[in-house]
Coordinates of N, CA and C in Angstrom, one line a residue:
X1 N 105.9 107.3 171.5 CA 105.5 108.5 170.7 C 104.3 108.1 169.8
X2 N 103.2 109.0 169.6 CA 102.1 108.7 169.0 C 102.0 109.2 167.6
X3 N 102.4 108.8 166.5 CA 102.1 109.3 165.2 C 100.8 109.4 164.7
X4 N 100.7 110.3 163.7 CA 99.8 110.7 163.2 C 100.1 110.5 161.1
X5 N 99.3 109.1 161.0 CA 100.1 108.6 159.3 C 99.3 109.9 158.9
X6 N 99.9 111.0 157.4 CA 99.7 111.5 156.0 C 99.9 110.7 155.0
X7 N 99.1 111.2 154.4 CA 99.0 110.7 152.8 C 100.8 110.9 152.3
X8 N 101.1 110.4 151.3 CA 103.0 110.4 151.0 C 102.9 111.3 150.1
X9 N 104.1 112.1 150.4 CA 105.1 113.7 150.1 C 105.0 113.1 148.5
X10 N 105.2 114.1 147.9 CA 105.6 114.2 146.7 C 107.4 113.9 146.4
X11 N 108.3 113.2 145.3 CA 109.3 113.5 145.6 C 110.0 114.6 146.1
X12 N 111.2 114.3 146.6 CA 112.3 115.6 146.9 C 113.6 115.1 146.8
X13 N 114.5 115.5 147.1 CA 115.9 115.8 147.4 C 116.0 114.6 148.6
X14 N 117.3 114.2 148.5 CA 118.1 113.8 149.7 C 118.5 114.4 150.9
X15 N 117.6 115.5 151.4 CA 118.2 116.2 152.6 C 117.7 116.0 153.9
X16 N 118.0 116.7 155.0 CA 118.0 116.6 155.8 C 116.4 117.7 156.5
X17 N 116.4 118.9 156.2 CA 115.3 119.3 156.6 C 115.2 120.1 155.2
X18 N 113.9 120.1 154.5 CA 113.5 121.0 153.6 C 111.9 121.2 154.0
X19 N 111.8 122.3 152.9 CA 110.2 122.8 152.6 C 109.7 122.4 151.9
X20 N 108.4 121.6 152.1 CA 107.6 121.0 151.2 C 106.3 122.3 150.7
X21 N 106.7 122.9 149.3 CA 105.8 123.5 148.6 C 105.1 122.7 147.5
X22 N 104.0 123.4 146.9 CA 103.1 122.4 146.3 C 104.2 122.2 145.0
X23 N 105.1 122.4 144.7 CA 105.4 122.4 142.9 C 107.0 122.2 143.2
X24 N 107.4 122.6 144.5 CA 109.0 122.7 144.4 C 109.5 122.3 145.8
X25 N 110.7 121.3 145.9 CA 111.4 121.3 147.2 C 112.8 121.1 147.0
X26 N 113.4 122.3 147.8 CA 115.0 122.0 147.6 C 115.7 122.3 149.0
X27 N 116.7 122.3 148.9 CA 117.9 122.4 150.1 C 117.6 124.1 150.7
X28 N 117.3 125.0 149.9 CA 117.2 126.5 150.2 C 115.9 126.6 149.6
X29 N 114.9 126.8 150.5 CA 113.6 126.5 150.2 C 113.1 127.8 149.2
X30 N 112.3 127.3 148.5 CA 111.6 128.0 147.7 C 110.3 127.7 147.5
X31 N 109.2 129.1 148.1 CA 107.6 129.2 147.9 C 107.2 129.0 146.7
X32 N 106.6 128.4 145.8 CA 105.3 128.8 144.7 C 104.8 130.4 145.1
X33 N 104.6 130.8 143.8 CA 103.7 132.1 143.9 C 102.9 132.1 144.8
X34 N 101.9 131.1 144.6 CA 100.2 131.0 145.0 C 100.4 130.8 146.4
X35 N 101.7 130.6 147.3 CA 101.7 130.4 148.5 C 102.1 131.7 149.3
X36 N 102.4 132.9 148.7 CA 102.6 134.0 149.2 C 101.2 134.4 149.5
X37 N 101.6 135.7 150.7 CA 100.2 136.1 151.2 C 99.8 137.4 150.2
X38 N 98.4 137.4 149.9 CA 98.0 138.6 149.0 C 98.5 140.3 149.7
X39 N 97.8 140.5 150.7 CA 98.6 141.6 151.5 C 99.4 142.1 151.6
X40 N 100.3 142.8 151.0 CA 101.7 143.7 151.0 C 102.2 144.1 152.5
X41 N 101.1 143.9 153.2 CA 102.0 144.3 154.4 C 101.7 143.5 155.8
X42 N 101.6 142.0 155.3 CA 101.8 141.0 155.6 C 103.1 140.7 155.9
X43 N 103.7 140.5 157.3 CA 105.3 140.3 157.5 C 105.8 139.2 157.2
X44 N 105.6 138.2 157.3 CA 105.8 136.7 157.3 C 105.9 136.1 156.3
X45 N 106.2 135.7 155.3 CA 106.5 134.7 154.3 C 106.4 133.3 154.5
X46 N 106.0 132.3 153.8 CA 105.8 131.0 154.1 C 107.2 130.5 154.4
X47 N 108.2 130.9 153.4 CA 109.6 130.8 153.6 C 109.9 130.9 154.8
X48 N 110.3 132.3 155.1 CA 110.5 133.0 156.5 C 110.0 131.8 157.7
X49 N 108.3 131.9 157.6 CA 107.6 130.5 159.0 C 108.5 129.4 158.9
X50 N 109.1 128.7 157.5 CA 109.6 127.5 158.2 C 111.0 127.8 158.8
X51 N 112.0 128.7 158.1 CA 112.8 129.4 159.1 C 112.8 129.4 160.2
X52 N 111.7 129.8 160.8 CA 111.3 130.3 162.3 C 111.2 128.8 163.2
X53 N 110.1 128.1 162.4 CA 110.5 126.8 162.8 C 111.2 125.7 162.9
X54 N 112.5 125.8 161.7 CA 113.9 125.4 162.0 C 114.4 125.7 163.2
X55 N 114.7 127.0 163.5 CA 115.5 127.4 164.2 C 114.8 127.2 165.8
X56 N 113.9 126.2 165.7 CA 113.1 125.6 167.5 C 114.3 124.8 167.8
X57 N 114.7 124.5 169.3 CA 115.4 124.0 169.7 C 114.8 122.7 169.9
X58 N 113.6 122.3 169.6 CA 112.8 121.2 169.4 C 113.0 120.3 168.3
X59 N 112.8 121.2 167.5 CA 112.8 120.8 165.7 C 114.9 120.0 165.9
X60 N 115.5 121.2 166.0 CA 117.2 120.8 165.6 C 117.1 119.6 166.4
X61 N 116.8 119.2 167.9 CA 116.8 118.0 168.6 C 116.2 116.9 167.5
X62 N 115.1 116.9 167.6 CA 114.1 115.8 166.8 C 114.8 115.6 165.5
X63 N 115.4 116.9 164.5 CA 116.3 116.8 163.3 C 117.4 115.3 164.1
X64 N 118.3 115.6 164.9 CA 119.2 115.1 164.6 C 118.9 113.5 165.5
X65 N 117.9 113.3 165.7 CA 117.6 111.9 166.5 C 116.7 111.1 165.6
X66 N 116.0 111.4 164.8 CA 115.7 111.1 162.8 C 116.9 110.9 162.3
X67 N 117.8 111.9 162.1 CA 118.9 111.2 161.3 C 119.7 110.4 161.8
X68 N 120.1 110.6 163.1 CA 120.6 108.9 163.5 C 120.1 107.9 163.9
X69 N 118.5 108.0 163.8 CA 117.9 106.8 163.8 C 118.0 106.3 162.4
X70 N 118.1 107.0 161.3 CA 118.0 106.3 160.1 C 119.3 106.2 159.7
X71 N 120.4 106.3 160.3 CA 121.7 105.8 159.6 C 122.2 104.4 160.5
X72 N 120.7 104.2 161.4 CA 121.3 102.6 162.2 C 120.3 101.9 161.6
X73 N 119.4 102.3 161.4 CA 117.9 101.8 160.5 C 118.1 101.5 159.0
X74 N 118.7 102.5 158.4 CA 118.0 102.4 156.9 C 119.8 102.5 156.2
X75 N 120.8 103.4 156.9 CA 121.8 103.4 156.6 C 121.6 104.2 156.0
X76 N 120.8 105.6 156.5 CA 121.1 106.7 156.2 C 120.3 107.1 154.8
X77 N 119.6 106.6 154.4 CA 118.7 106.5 152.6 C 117.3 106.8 153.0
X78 N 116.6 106.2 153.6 CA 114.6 106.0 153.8 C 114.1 107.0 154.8
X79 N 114.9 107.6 155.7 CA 114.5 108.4 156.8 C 114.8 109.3 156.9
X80 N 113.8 110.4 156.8 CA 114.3 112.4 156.8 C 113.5 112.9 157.8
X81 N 114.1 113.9 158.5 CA 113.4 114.9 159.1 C 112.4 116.2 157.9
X82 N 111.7 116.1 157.6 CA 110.9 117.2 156.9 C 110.0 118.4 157.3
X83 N 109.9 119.6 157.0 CA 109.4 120.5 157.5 C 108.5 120.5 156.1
X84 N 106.9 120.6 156.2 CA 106.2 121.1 155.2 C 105.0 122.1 155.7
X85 N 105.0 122.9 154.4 CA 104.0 124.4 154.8 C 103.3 124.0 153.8
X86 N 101.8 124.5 154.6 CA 100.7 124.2 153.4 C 100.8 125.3 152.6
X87 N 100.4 125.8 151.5 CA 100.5 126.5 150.6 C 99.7 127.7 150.9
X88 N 98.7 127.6 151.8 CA 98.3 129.1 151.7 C 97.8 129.3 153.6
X89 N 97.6 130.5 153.9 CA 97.8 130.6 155.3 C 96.2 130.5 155.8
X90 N 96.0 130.2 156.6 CA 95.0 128.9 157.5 C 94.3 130.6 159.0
X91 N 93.6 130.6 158.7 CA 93.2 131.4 160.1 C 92.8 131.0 161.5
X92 N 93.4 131.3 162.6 CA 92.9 131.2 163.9 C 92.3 132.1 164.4
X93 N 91.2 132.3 165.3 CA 91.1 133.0 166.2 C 90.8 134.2 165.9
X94 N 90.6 135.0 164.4 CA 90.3 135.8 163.7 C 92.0 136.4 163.2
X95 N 93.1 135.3 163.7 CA 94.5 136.3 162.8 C 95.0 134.9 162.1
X96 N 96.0 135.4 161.3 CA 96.4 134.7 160.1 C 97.4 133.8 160.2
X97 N 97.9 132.6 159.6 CA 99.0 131.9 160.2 C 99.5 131.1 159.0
X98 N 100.5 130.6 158.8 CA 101.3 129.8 158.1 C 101.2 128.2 158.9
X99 N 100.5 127.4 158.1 CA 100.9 126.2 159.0 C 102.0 125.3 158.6
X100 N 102.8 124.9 159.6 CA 104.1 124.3 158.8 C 103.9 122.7 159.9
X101 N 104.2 121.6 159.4 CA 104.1 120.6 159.7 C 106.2 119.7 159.9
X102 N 106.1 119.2 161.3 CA 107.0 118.7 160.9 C 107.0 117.1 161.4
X103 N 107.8 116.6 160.5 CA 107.1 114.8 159.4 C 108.4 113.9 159.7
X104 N 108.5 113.0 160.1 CA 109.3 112.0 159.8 C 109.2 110.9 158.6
X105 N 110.1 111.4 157.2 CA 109.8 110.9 156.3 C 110.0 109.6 155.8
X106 N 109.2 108.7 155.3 CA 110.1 107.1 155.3 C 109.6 107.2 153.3
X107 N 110.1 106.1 153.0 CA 110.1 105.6 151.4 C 109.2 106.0 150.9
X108 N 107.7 105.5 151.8 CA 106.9 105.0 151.0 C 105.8 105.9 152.3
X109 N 105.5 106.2 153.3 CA 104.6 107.1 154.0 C 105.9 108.1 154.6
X110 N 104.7 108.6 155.8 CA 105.2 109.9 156.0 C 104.3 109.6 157.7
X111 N 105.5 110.1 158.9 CA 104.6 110.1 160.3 C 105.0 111.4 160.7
X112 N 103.6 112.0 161.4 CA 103.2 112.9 161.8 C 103.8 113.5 163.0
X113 N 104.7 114.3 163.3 CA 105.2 114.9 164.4 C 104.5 115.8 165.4
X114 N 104.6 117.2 164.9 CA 103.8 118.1 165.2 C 103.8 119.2 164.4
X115 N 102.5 119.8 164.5 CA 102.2 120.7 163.9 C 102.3 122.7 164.8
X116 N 102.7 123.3 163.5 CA 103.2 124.8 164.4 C 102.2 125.7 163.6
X117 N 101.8 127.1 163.9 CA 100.9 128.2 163.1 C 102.0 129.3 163.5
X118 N 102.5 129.5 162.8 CA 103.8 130.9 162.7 C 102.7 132.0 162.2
X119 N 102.4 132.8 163.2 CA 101.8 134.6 162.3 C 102.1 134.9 161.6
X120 N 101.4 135.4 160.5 CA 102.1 136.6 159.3 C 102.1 137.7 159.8
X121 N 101.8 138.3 161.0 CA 101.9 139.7 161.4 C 103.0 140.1 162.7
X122 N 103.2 138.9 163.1 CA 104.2 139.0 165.0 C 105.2 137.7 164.9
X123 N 105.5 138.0 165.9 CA 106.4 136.7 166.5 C 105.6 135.5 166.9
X124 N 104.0 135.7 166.6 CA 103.8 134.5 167.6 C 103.8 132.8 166.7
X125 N 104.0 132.3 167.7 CA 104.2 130.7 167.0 C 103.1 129.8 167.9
X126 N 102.4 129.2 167.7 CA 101.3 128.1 168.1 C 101.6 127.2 168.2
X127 N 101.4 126.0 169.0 CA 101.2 124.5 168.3 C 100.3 123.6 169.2
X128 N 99.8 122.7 168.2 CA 98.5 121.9 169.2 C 99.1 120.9 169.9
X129 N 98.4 120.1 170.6 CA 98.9 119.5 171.7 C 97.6 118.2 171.2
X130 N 97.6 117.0 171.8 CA 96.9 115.4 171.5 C 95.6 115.9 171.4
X131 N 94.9 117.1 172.2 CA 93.7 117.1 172.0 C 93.1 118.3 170.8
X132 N 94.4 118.9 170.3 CA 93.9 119.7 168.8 C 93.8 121.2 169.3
X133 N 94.2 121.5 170.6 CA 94.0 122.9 171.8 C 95.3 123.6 171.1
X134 N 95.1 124.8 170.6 CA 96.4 125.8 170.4 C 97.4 126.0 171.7
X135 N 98.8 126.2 171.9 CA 99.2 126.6 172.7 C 100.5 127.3 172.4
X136 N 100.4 128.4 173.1 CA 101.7 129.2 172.9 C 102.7 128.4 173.2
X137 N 104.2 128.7 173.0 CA 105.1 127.9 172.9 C 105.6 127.5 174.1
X138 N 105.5 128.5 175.2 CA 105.6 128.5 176.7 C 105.2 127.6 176.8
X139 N 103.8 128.0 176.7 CA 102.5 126.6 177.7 C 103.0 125.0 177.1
X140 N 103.3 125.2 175.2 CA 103.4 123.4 174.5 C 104.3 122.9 175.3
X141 N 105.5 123.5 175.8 CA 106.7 122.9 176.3 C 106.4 122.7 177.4
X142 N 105.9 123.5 178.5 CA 105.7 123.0 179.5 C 104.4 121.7 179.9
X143 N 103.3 121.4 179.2 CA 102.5 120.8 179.4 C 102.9 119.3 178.5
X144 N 103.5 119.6 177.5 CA 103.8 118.6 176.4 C 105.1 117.9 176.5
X145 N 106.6 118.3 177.0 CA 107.6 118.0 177.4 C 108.2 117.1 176.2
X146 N 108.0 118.4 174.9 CA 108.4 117.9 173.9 C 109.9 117.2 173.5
X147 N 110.6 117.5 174.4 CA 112.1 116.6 174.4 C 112.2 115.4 174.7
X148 N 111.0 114.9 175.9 CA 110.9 113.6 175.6 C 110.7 112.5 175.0
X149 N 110.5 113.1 173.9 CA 109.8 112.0 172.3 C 111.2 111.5 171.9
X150 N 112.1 112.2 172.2 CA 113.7 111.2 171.8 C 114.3 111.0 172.4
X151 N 113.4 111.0 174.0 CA 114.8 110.3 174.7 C 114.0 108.7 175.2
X152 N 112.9 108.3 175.4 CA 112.3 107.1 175.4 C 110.9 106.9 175.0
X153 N 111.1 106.6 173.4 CA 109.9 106.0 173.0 C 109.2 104.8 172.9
X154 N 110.1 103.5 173.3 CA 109.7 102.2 173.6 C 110.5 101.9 174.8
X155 N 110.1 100.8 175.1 CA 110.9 100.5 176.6 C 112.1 99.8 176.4
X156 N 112.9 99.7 177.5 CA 114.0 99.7 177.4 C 114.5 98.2 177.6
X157 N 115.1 97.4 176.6 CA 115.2 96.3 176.7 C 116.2 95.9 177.1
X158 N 116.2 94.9 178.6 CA 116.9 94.2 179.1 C 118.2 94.1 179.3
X159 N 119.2 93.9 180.0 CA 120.3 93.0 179.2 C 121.5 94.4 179.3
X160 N 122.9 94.0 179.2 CA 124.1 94.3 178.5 C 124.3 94.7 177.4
X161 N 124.8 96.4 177.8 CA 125.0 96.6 176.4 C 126.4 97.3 176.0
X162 N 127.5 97.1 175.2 CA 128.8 97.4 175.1 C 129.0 98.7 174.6
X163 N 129.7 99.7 175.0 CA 129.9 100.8 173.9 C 131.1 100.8 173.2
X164 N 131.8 102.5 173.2 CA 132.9 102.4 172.3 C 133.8 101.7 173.1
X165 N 134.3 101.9 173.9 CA 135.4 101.2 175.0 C 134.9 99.7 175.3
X166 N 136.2 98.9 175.0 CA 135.8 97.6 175.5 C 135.6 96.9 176.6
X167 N 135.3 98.2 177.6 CA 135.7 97.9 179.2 C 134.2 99.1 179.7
X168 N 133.7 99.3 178.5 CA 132.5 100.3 178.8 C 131.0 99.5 178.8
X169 N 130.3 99.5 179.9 CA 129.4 98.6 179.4 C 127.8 99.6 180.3
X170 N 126.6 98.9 179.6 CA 125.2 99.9 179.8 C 124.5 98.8 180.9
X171 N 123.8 98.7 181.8 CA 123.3 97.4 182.0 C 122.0 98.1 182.1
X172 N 121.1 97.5 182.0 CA 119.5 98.1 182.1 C 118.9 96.5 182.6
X173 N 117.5 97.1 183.8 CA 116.8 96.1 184.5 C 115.9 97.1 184.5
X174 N 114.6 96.8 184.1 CA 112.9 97.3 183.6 C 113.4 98.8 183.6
X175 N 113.6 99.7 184.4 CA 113.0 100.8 184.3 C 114.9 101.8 185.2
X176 N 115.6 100.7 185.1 CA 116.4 101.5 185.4 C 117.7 101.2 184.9
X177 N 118.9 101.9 185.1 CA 119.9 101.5 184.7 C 121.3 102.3 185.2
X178 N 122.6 101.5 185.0 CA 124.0 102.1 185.4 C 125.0 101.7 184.5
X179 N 125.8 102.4 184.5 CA 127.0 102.2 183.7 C 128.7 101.9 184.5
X180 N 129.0 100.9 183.4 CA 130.6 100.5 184.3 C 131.5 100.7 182.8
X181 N 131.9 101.8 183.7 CA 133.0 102.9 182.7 C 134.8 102.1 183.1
X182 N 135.4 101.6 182.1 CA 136.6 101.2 182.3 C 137.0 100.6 183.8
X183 N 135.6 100.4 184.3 CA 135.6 99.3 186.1 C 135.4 99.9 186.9
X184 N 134.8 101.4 186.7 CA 134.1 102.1 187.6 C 132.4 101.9 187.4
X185 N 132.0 101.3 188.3 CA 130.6 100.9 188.3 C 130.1 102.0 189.0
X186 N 129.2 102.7 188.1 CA 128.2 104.2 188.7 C 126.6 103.1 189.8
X187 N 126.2 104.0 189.9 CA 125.1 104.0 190.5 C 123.8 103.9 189.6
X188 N 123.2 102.7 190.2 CA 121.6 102.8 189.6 C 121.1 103.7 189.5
X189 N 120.4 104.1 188.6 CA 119.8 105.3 188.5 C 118.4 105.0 187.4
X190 N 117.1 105.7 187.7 CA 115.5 105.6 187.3 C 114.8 107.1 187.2
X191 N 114.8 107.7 186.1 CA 114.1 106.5 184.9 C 115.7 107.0 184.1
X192 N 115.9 106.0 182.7 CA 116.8 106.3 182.1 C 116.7 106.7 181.0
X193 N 117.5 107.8 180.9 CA 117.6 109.0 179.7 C 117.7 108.5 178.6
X194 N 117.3 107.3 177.9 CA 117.9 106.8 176.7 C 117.3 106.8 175.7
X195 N 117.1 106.2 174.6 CA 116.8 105.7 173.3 C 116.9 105.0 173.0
X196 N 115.6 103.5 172.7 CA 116.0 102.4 172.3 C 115.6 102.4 170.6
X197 N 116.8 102.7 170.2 CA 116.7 102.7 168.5 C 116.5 101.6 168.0
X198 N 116.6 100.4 168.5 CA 116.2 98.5 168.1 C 116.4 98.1 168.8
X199 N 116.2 96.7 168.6 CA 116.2 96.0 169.7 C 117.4 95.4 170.3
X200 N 118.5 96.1 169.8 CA 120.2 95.3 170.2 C 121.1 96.7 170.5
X201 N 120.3 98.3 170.1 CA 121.1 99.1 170.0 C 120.0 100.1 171.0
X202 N 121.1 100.8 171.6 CA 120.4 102.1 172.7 C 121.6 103.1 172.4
X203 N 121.3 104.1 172.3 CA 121.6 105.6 172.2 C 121.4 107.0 173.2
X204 N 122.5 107.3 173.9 CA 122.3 108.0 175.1 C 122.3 109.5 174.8
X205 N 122.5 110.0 173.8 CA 122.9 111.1 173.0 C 124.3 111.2 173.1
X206 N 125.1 110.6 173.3 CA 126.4 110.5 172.7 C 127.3 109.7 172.3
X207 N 127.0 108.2 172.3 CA 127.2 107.0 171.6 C 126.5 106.1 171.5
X208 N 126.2 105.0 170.8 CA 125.4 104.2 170.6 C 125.8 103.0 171.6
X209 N 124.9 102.3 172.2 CA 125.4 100.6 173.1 C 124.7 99.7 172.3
X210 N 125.3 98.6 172.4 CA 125.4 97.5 171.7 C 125.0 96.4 172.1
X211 N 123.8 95.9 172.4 CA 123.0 94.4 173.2 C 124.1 93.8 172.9
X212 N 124.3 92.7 174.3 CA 125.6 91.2 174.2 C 124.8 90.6 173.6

């Protein structure tokens, strides 16, 4: 996965996903005045956009592979999933947008995920892609295959690895791998669906394995 470093967040809260406004961040987000749109009949709220952006089936995935990367990482303290909206809405193309950023937050910086442009007038939602190109949501997912950022973002190291069962074990060789479940040895299989969270721990989305 390629980040993109920002300058570091202002404090916040202990949560899990919030809104970063210029003056206030909490659990149930709340705009600053000066980030509302002047137009009365402007539909969208900065509030409302990160709403919209929560509720991506992208964002909830990437939410919860952040937080359990940081509760094997940091033990759950240094590492947040963050949604932040810039304060005032950004124009494309001649229409109006909210841009909301979402950040993987650490102590001391902040890495760059991806960025979304939610309308103030429609349903539409944008996002750029490595070369800075808008794309409707259709095209980002199809061209970008944004689920893959949590399922292998370094390579997969070597070796034996134990799960919850003491008779459960992972085995990986370069680029592929099989599992022997209670002495049922599955089949090789490439490429493999996983996550290498460190260098001793791999994460398949439903329990963690454990390097011998």
């Amino acid at each position: 996965m390629t980040f993109r470093t920002l300058l570091p967040l202002a404090s916040c809260l202990n949560i899990g996903m919030i809104i970063m406004a210029p003056t206030v961040a909490l659990a149930n987000p709340v705009v600053s005045a000066d980030a509302q749109p002047s137009n009365i009949f402007q539909l969208t709220t900065a509030q409302q956009a990160v709403q919209k952006i929560q509720a991506l089936p992208e964002i909830q995935a990437w939410q919860q592979y952040i937080t359990e990367k940081s509760l094997v990482l940091e033990n759950g303290k240094n590492i947040r999933p963050v949604l932040r909206v810039e304060p005032r809405p950004v124009e494309v193309a001649g229409k109006s947008y909210w841009l909301v950023h979402f950040l993987e937050s650490h102590a001391i910086h902040d890495h760059h995920w991806q960025s979304f442009w939610v309308s103030l007038h429609d349903e539409g939602i944008l996002a750029d892609d490595t070369s800075g190109k808008y794309l409707d949501l259709d095209t980002w997912r199809k061209q970008t295959n944004p689920m893959r950022r949590i399922r292998q973002t370094v390579k997969l190291k070597d070796g034996t690895y134990i799960g919850r069962g003491l008779d459960d074990y992972l085995e990986v060789d370069g680029d592929r791998c099989r599992l022997n479940l209670s002495g049922a040895v599955h089949p090789w299989r490439s490429p493999c669906d996983l996550i290498q969270i460190d260098a001793d721990r791999i994460y398949d989305g439903y329990q963690y394995w454990h390097r011998l």
